[in-house]
Coordinates of N, CA and C in Angstrom, one line a residue:
X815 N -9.9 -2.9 1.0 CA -9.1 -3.5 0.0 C -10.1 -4.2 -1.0
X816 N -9.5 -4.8 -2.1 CA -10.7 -5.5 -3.0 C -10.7 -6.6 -2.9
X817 N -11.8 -7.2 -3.8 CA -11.5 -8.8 -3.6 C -10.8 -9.7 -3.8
X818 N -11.3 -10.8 -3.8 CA -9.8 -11.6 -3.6 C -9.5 -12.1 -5.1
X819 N -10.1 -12.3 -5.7 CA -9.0 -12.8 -7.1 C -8.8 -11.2 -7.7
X820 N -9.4 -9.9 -7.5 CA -8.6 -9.1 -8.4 C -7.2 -9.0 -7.2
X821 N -7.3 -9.3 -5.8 CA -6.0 -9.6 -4.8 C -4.6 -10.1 -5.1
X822 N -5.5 -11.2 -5.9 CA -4.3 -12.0 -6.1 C -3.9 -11.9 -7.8
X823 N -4.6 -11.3 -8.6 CA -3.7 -11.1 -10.0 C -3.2 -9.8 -10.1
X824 N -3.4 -9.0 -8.7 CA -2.9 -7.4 -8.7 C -1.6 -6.9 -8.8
X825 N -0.7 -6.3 -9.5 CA 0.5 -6.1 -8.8 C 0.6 -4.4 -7.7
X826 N -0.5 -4.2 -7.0 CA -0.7 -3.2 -6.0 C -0.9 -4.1 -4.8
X827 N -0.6 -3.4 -4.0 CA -0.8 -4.2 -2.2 C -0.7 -2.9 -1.3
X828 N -1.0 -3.4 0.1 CA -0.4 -2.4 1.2 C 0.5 -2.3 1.4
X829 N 1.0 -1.4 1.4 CA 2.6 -0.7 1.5 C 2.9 -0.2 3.0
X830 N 1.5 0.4 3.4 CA 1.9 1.5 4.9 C 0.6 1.5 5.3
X831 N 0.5 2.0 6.5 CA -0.9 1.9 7.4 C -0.7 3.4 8.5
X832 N -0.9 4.6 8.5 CA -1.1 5.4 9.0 C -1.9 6.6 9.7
X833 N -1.4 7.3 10.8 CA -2.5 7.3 11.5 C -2.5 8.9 10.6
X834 N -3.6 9.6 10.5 CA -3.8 10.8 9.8 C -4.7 11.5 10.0
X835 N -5.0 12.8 10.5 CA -5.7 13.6 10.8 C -6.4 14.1 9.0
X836 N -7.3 14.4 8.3 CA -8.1 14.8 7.3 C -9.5 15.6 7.0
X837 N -9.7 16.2 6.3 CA -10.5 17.1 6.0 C -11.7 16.4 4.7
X838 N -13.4 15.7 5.5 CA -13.9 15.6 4.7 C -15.3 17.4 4.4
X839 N -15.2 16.7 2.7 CA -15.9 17.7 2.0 C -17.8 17.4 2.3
X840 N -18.6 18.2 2.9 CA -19.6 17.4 2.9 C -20.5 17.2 1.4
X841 N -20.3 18.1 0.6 CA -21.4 17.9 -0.8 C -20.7 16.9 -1.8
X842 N -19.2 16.4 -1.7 CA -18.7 15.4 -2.6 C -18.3 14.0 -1.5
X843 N -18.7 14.3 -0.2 CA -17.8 13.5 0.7 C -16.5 12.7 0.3
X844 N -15.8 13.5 -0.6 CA -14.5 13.4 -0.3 C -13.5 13.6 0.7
X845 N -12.5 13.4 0.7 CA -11.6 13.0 1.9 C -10.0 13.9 1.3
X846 N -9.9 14.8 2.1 CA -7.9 15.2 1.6 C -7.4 14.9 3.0
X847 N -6.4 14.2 3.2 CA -5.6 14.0 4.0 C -4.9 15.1 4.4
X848 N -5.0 15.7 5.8 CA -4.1 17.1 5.6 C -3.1 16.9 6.8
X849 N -2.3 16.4 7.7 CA -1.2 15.7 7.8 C -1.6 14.4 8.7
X850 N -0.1 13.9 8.3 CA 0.0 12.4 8.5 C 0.9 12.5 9.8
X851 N 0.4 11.3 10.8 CA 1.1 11.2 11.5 C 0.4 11.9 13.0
X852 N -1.1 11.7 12.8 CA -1.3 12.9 14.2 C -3.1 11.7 14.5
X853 N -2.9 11.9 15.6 CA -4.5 12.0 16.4 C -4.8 12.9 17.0
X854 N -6.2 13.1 17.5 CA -7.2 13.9 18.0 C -6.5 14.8 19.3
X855 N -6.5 15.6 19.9 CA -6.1 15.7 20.8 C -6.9 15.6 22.2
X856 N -6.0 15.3 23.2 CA -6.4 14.5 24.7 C -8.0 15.3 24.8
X857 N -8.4 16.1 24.6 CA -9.3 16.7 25.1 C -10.4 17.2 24.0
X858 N -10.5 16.5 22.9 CA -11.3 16.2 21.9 C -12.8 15.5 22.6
X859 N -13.8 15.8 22.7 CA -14.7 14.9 22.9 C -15.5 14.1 22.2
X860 N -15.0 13.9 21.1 CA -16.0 12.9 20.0 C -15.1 11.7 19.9
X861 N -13.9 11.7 20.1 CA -12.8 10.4 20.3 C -12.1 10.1 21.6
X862 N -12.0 8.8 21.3 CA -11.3 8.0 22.7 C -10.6 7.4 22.4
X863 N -9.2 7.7 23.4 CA -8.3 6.1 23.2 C -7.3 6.6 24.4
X864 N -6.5 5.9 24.9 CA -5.9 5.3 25.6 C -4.7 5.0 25.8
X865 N -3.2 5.4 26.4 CA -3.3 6.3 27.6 C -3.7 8.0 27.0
X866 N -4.1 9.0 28.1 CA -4.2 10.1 27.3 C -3.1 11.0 28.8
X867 N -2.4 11.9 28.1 CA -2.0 11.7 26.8 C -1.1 10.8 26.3
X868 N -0.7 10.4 24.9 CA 0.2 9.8 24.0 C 1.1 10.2 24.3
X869 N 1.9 9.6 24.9 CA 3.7 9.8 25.0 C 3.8 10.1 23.1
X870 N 3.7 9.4 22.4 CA 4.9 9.0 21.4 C 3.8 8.9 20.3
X871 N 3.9 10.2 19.1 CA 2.8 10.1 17.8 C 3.3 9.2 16.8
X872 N 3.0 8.4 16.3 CA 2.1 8.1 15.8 C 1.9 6.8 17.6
X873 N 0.7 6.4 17.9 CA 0.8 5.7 19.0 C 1.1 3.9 18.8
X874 N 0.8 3.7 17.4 CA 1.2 2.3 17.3 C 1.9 2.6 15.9
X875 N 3.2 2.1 15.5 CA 4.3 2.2 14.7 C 3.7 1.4 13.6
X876 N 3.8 2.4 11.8 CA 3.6 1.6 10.9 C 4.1 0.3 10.4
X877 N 5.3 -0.4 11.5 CA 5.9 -1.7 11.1 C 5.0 -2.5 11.8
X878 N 5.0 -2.2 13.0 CA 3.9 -2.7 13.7 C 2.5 -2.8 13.2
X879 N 1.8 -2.2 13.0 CA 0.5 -2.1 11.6 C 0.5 -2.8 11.1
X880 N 1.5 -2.9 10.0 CA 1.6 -3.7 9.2 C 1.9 -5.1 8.9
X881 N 2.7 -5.5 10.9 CA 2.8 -6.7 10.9 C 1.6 -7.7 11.5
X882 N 0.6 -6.6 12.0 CA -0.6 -7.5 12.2 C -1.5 -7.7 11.4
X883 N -1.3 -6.7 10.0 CA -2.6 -6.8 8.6 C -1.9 -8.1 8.5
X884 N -0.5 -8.3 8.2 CA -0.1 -9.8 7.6 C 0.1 -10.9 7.9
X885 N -0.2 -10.7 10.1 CA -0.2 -11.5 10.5 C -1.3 -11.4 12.1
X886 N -2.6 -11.3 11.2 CA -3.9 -10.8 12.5 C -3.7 -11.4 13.4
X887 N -3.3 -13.1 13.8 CA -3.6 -13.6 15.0 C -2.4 -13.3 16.0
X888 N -1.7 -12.5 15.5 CA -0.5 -11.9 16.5 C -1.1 -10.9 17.5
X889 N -1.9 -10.1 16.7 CA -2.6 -8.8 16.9 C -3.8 -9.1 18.2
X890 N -4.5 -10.1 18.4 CA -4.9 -10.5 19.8 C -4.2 -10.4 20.8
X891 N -3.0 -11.2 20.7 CA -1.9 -11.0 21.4 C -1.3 -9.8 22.0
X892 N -1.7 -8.6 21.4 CA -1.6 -7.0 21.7 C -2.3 -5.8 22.2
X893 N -3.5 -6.6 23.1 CA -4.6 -5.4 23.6 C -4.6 -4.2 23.7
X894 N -3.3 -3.7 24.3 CA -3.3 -2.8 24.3 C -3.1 -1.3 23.0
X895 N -2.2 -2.2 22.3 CA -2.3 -1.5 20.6 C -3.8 -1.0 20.5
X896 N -4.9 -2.0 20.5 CA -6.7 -1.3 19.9 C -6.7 -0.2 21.2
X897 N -6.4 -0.3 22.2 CA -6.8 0.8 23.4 C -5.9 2.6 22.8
X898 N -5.0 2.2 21.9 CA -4.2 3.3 21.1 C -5.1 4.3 20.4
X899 N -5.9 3.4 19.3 CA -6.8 3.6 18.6 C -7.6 4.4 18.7
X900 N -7.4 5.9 18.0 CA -8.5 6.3 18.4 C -9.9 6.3 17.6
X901 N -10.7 6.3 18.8 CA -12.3 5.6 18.2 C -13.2 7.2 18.4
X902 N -13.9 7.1 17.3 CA -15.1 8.1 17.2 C -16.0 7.0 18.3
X903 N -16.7 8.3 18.6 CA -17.8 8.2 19.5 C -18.7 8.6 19.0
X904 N -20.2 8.0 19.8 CA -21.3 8.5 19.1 C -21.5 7.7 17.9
X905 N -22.1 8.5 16.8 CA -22.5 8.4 15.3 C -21.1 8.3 14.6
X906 N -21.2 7.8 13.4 CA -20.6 8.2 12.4 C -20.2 9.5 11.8
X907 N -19.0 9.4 11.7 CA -18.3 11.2 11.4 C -19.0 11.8 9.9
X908 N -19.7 12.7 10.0 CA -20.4 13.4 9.0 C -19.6 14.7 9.1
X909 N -19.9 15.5 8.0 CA -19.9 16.9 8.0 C -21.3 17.8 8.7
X910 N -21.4 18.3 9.6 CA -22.7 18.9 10.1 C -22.7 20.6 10.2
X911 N -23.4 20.9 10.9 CA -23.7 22.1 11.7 C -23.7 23.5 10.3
X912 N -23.9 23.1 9.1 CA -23.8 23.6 8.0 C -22.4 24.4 7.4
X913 N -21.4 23.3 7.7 CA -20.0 23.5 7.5 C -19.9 23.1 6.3
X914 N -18.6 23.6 5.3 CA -18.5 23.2 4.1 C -17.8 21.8 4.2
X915 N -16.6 21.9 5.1 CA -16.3 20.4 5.6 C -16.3 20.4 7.3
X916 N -15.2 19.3 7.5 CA -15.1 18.8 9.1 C -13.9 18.3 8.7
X917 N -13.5 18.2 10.3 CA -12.2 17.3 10.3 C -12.6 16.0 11.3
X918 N -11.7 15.0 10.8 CA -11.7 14.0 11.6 C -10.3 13.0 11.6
X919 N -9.9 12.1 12.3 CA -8.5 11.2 12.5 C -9.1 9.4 12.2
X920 N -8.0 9.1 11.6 CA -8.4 7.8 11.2 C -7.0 7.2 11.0
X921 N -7.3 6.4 9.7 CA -5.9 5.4 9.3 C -6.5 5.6 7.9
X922 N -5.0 5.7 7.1 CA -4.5 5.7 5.9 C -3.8 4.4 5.5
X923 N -4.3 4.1 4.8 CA -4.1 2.3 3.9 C -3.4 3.2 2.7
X924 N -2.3 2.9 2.6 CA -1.8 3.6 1.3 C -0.6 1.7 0.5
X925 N -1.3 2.4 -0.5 CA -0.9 0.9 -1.2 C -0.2 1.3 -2.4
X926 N 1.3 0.7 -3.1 CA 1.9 0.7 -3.8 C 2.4 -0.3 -4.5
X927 N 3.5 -0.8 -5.2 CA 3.8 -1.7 -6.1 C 3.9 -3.3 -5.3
X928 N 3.5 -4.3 -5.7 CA 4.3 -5.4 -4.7 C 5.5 -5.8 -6.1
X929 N 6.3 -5.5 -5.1 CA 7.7 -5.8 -5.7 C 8.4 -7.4 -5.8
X930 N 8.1 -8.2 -5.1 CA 7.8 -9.5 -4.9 C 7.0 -10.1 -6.1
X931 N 5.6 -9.6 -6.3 CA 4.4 -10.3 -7.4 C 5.5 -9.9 -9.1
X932 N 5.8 -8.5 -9.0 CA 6.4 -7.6 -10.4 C 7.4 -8.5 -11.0
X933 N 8.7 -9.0 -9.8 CA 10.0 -9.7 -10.2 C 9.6 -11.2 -10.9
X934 N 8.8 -11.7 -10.1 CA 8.1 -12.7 -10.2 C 8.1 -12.9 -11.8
X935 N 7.1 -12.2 -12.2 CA 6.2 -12.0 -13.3 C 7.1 -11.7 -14.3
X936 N 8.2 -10.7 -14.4 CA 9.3 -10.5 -15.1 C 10.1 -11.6 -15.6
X937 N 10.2 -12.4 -14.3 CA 11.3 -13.7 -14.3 C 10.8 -14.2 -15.3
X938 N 9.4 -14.8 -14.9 CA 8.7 -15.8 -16.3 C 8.5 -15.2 -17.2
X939 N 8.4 -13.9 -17.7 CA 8.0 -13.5 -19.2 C 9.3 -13.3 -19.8
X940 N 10.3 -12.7 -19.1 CA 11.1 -12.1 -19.7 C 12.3 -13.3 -19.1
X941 N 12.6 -14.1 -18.3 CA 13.8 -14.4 -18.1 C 13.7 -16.0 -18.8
X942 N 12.3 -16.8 -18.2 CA 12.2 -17.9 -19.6 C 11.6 -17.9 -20.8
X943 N 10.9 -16.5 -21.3 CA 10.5 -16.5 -22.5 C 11.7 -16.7 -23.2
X944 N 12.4 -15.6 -22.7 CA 14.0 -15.1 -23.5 C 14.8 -16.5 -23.5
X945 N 15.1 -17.4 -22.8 CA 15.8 -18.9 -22.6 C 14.9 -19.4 -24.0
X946 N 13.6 -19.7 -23.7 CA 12.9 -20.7 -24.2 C 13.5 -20.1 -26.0
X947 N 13.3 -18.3 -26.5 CA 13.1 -18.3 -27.6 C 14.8 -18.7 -27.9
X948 N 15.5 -18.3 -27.0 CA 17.0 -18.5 -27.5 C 17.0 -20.3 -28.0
X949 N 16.8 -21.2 -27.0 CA 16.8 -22.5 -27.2 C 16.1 -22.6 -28.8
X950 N 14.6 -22.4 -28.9 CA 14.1 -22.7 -29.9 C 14.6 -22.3 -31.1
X951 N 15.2 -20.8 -30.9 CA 15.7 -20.1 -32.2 C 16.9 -21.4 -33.0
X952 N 17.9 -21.2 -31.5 CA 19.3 -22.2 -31.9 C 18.6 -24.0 -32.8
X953 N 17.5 -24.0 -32.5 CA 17.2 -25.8 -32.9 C 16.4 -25.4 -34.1
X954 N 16.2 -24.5 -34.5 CA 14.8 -24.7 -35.9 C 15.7 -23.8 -37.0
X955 N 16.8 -22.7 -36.1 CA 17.5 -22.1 -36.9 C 18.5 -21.9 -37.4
X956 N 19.6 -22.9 -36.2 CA 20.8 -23.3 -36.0 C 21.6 -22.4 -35.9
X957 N 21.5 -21.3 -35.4 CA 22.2 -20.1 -35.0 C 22.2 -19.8 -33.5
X958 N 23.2 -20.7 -32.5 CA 22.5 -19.7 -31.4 C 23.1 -18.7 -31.6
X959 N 24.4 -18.1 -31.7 CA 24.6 -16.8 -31.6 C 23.6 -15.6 -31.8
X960 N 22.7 -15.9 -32.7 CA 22.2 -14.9 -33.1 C 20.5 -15.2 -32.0
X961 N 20.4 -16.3 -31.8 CA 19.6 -16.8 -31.0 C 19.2 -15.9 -29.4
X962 N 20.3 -16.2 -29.0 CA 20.8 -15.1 -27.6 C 21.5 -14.4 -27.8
X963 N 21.8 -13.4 -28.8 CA 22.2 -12.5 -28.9 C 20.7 -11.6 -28.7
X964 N 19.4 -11.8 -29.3 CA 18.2 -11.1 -29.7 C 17.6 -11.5 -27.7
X965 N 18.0 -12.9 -27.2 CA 16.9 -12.8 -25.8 C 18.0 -12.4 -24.9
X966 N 19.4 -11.8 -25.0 CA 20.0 -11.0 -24.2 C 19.5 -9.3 -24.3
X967 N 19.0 -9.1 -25.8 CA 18.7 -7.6 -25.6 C 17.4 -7.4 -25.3
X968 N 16.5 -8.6 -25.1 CA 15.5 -8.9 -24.7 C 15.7 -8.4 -23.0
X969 N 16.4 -9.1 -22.5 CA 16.2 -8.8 -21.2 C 16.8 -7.8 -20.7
X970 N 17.7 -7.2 -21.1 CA 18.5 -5.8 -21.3 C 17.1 -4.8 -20.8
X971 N 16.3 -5.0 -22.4 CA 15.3 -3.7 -22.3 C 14.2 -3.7 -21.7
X972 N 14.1 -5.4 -20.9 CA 13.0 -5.4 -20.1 C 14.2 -4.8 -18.8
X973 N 14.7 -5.2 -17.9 CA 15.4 -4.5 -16.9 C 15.6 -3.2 -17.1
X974 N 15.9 -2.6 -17.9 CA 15.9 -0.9 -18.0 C 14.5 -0.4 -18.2
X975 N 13.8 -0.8 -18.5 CA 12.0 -0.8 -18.6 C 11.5 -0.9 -17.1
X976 N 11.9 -1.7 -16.1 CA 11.4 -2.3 -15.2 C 11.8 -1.0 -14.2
X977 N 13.5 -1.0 -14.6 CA 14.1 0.2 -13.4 C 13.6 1.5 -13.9
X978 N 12.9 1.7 -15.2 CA 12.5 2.8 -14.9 C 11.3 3.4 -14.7
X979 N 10.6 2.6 -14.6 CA 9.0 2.0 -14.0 C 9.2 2.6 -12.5
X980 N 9.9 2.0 -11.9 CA 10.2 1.8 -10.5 C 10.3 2.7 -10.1
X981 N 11.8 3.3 -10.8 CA 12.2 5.0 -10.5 C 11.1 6.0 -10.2
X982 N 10.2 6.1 -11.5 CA 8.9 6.8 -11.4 C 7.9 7.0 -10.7
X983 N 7.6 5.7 -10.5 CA 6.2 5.7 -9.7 C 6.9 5.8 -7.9
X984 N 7.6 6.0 -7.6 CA 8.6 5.8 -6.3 C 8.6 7.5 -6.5
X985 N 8.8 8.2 -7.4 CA 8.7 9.9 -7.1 C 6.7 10.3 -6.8
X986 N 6.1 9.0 -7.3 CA 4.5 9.6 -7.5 C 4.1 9.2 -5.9
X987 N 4.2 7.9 -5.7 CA 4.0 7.5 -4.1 C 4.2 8.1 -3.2
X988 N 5.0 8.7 -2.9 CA 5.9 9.8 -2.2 C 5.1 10.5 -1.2

């Protein structure tokens, strides 16, 4: 993740935490994810984890995941969850043996809108800009009609702006 004040003026966050089997390239060491939802199998020898085999894939549930990023000190409390995990052995996962790539399993941090920070931010720009200009229009201009008539279509076009923001990037996340 990044640091902490671009953290806190970001409107991106973690959305999901998954477990994913992927495909690194070794001359770009890039990374494609090539399905989600899988570990190593029981008889892999470069990874470990615990029970083998895994009743039930993914072995620890993305709610679950996610409720220990947001709340770590619960996550002691759960031993056996890290024993799920599966762990490379050895070295560090490279591409070797003069392959173009390798496969390896890990976790996917996939991060998307915080919808919480967005409304937030909307409220104040667009729900008391639009008050404040209606109030000031009505006192310096003596029209409110025409006052809030202009910070009702104000907020109109921010809300159909916002839902269609949402709409979109909800087909890209996917």
């Amino acid at each position: 993740m990044r640091g902490q004040w671009w953290s806190f003026i970001s409107f991106r966050t973690l959305t999901g935490i998954r477990f994913v089997r992927f495909e690194m390239y070794k001359k770009s060491q890039s990374v494609d994810i090539r399905k989600k939802d899988d570990i190593p199998p029981a008889d892999h020898i470069e990874y470990k984890y615990a029970p083998v085999p895994i009743d039930i894939i993914p072995p620890v549930g993305e709610n679950q995941l996610m409720h220990f990023f947001h709340h770590p000190e619960h996550a002691e409390d759960e031993p056996a969850c890290l024993d799920r995990f599966p762990k490379k052995l050895r070295e560090r996962f490279a591409v070797c043996n003069g392959k173009a790539t390798g496969t390896g399993w890990g976790l996917h941090l996939v991060e998307g809108w915080d919808s919480k920070k967005t409304w937030i931010m909307c409220f104040v720009l667009f729900g008391l800009g639009s008050s404040l200009w209606g109030i000031l229009w009505t006192v310096f201009k003596k029209s409110a009609q025409d006052a809030f008539a202009i910070s009702g279509f104000t907020i109109a076009v921010a809300l159909l702006t916002i839902g269609f923001t949402q709409a979109m990037t909800e087909n890209i996340n996917v």
